[in-house]
mmCIF file of C-alpha atoms in Angstrom:
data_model
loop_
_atom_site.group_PDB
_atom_site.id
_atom_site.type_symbol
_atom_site.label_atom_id
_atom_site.label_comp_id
_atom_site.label_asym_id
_atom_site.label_seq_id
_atom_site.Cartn_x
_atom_site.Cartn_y
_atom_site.Cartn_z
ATOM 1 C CA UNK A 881 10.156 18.389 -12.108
ATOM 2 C CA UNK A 882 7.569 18.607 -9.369
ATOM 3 C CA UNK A 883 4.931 15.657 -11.195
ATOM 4 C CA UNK A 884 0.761 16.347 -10.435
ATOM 5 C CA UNK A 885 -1.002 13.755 -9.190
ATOM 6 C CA UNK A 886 -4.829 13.303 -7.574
ATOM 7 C CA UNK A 887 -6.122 16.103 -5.865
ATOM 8 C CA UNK A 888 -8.346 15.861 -2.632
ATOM 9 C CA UNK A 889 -10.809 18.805 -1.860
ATOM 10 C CA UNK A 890 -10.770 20.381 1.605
ATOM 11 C CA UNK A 891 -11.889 23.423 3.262
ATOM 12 C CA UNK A 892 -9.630 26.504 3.069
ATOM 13 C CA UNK A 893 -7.126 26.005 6.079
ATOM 14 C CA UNK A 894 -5.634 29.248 8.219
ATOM 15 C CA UNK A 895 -1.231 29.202 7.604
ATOM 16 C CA UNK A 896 0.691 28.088 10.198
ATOM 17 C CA UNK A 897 4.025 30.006 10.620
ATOM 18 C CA UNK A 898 7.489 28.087 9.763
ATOM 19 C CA UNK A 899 10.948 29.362 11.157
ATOM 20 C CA UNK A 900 13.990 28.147 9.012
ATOM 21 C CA UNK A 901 14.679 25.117 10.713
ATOM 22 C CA UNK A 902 11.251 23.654 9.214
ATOM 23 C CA UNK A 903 9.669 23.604 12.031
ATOM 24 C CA UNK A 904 6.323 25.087 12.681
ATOM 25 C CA UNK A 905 5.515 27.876 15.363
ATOM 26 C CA UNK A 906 2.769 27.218 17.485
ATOM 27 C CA UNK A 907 0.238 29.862 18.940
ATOM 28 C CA UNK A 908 -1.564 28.712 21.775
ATOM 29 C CA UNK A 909 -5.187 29.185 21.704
ATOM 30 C CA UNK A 910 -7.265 30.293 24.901
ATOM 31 C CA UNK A 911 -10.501 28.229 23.984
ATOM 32 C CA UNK A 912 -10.417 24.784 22.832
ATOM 33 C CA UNK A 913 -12.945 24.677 19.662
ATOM 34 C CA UNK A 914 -14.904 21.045 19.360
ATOM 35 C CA UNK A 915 -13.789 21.101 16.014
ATOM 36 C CA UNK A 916 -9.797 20.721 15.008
ATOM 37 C CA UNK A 917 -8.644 24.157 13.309
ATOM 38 C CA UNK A 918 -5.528 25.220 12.741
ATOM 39 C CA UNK A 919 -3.857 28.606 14.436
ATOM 40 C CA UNK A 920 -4.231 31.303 11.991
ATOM 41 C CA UNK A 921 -0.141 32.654 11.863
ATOM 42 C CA UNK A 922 1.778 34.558 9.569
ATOM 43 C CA UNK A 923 3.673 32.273 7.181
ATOM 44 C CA UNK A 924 7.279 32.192 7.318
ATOM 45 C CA UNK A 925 10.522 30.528 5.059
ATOM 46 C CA UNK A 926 11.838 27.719 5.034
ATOM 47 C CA UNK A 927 15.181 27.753 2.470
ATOM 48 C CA UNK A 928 16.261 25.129 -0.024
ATOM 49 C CA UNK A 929 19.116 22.914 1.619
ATOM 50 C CA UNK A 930 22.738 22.739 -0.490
ATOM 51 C CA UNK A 931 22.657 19.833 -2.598
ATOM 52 C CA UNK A 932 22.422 16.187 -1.316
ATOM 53 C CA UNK A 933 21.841 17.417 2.551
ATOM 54 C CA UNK A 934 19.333 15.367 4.382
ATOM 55 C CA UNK A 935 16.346 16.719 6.178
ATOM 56 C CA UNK A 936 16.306 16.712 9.649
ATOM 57 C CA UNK A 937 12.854 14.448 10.637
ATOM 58 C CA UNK A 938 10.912 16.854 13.263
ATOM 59 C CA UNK A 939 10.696 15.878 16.833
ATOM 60 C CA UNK A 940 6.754 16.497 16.621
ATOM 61 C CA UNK A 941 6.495 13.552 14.114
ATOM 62 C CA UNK A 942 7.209 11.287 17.156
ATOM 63 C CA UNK A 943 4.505 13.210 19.714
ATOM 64 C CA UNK A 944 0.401 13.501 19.574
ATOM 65 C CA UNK A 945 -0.994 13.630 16.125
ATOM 66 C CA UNK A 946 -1.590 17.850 15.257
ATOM 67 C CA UNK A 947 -2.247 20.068 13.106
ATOM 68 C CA UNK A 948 1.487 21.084 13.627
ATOM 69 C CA UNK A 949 2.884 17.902 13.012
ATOM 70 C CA UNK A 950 1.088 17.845 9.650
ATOM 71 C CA UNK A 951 2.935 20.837 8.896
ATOM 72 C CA UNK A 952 6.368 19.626 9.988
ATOM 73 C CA UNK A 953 5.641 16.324 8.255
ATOM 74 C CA UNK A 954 5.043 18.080 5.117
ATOM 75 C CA UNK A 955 8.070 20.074 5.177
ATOM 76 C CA UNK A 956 10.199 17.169 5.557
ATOM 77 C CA UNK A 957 8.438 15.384 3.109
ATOM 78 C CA UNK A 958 9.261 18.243 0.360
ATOM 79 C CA UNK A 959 12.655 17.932 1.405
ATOM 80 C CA UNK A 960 13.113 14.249 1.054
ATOM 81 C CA UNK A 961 12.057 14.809 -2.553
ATOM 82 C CA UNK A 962 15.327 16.654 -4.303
ATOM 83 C CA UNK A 963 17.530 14.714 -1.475
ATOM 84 C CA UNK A 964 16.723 11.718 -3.362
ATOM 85 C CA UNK A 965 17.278 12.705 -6.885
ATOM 86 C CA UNK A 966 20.447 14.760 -5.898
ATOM 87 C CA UNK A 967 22.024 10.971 -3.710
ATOM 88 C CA UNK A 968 20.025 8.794 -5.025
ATOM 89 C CA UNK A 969 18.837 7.247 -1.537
ATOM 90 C CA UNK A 970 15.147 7.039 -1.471
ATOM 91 C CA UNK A 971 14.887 4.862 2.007
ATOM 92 C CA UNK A 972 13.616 8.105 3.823
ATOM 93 C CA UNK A 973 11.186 9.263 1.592
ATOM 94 C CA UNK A 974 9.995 5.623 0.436
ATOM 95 C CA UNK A 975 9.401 4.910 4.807
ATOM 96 C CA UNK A 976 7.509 8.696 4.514
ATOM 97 C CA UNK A 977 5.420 7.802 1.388
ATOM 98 C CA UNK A 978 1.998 5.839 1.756
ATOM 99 C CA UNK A 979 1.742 2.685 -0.329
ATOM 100 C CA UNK A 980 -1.381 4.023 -2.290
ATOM 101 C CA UNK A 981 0.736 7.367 -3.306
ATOM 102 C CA UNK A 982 1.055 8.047 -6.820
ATOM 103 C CA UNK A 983 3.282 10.597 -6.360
ATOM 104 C CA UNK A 984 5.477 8.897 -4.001
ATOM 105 C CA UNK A 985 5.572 5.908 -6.388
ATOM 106 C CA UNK A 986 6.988 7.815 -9.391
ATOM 107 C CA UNK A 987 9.889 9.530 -7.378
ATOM 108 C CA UNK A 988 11.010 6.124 -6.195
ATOM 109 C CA UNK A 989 10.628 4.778 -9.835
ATOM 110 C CA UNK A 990 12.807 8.393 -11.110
ATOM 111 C CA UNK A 991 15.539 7.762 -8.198
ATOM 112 C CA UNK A 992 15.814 3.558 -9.300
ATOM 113 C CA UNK A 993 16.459 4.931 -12.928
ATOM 114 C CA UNK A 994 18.552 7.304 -12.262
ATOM 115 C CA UNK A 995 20.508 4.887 -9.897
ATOM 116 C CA UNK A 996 20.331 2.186 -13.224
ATOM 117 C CA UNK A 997 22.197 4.862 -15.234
ATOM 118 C CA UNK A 998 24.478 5.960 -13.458
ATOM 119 C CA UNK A 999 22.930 9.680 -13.161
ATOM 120 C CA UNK A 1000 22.118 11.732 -10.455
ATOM 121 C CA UNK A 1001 20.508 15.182 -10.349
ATOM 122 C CA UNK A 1002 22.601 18.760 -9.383
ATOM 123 C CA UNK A 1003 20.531 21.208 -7.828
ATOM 124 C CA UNK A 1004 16.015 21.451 -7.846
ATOM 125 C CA UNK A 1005 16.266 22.501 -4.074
ATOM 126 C CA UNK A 1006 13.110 23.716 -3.076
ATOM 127 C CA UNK A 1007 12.734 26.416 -1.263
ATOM 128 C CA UNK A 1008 8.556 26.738 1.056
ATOM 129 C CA UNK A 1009 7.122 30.650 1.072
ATOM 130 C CA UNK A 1010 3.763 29.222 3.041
ATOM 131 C CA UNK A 1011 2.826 26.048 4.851
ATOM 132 C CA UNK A 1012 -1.039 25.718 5.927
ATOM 133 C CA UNK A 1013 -2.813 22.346 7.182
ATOM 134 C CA UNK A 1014 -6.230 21.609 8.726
ATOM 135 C CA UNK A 1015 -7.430 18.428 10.482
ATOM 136 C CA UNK A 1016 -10.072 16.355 8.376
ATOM 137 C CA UNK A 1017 -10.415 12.816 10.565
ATOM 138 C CA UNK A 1018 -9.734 13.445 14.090
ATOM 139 C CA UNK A 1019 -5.903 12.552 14.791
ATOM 140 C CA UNK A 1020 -5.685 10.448 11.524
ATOM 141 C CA UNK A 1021 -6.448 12.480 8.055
ATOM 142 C CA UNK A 1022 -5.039 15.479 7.770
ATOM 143 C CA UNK A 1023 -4.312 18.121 4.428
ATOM 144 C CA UNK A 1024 -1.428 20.186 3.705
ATOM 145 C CA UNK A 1025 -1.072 22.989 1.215
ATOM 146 C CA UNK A 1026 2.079 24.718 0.495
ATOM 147 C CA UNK A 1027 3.695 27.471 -1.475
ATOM 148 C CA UNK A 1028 6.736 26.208 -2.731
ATOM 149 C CA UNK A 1029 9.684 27.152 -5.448
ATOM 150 C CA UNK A 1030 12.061 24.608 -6.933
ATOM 151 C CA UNK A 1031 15.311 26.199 -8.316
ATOM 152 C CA UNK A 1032 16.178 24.623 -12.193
ATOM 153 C CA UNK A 1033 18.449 21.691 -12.056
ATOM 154 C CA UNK A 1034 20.010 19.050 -14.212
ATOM 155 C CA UNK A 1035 20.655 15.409 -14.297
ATOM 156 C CA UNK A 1036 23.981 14.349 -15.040
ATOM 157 C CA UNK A 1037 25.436 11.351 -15.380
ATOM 158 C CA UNK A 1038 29.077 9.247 -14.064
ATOM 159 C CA UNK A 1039 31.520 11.543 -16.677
ATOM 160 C CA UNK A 1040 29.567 14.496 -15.611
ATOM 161 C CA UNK A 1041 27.510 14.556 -18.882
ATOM 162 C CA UNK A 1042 24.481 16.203 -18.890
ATOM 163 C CA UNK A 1043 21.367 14.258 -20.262
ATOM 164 C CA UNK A 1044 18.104 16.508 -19.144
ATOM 165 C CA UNK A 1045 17.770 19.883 -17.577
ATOM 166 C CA UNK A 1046 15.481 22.519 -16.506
ATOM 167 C CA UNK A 1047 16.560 25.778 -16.485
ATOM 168 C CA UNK A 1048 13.953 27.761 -14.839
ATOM 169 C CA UNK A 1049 12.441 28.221 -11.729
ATOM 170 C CA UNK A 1050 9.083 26.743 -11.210
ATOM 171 C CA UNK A 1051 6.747 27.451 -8.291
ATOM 172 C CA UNK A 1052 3.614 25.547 -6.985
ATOM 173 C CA UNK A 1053 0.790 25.169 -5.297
ATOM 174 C CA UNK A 1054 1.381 22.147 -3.704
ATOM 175 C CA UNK A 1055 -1.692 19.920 -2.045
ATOM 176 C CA UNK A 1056 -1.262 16.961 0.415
ATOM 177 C CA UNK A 1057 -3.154 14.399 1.827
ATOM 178 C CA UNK A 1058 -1.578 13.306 5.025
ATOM 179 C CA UNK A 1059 -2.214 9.631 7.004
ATOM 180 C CA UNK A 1060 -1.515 8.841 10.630
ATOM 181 C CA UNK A 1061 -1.860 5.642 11.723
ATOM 182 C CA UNK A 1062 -1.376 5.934 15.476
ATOM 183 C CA UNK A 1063 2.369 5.754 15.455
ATOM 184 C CA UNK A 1064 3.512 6.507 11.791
ATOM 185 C CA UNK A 1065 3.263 9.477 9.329
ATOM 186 C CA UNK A 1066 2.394 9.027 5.705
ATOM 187 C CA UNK A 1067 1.913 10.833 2.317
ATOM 188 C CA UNK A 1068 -1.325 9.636 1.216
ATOM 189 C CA UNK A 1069 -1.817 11.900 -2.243
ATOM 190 C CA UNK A 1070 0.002 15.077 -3.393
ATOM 191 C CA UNK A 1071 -1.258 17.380 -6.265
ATOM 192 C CA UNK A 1072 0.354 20.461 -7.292
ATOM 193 C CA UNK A 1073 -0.441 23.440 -9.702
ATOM 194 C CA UNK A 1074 1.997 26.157 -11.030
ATOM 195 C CA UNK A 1075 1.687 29.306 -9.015
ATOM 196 C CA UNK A 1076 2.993 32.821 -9.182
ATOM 197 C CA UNK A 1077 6.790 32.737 -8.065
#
């Protein structure tokens, strides 16, 4: 269900690791580099939550702009996404989604529909195996790329009908352009490309 949109090019970024809770680990460095990189780390889970639990927002989206908050933002970002088909409540990930974002625009256009038929989707929790990120404007631009698997799921409508499913698993390679404007975090462009489950 995951939908492909415009991909941006970026340098190869080092993973950062990512305990259950969806929150990056950090590994201090000893010398600062003039260039933003991010702390090479051995990638962690992150599990799929049940069906129509909310994401917790990460207490580094409201601290100094990082490469760790660029992680934690786009972990919270991938949860917002089967949140809102499962409840139909797209305020979070509409405030989360840049205005330019293709992506971000179809999933609130899938949720309205959904919402104007009366459906709502069971399961398509997503599940991240690897979270990397790497600084491209100082503070403002940054890029995400993350492993992640989406378990099948249907949509389903008032009588408990079911009008569209996917029965299989599907996995990604998932790309993100992230925005920070100095006090607000924003999907800018996401991209994705089946991977290896």
């Amino acid at each position: 269900m995951l939908v492909a949109t415009v991909c941006a090019c970026t340098p190869d970024p080092a993973p950062i690791e990512l305990d259950p809770s969806g929150s990056p680990s950090t590994t201090p460095t000893s010398t600062p580099s003039p260039t933003p990189t991010p702390t090479p780390t051995v990638p962690g889970e992150v599990l799929a939550l049940p069906d129509g639990a909310k994401p917790e927002r990460p207490a580094l989206l409201d601290g100094e702009p990082s490469v760790e908050a660029a992680v934690a933002f786009a972990t919270y970002f991938v949860g917002l996404f089967p949140y809102s088909l499962q409840t139909n409540d797209s305020t979070d990930f509409a405030s989360a989604s840049h205005p330019d974002c293709v992506f971000c625009t179809s999933v609130k256009n899938d949720v309205a529909g959904q919402t104007e038929r009366s459906e709502h989707t069971v399961g398509g929790g997503i599940s991240i195996s690897a979270a990397t990120a790497t600084e491209i404007d100082l503070g403002r631009h940054f890029a995400a790329y993350l492993t992640i698997h989406e378990a099948p799921s249907h949509v389903e409508n008032e009588f408990g009908t079911v009008t569209d499913r996917d029965d299989e698993p599907n996995s990604y390679a998932v790309e993100m352009a992230i925005f920070y404007d100095g006090s607000t975090w924003s999907m800018r462009e996401v991209s994705s490309d089946e991977a290896t489950p």
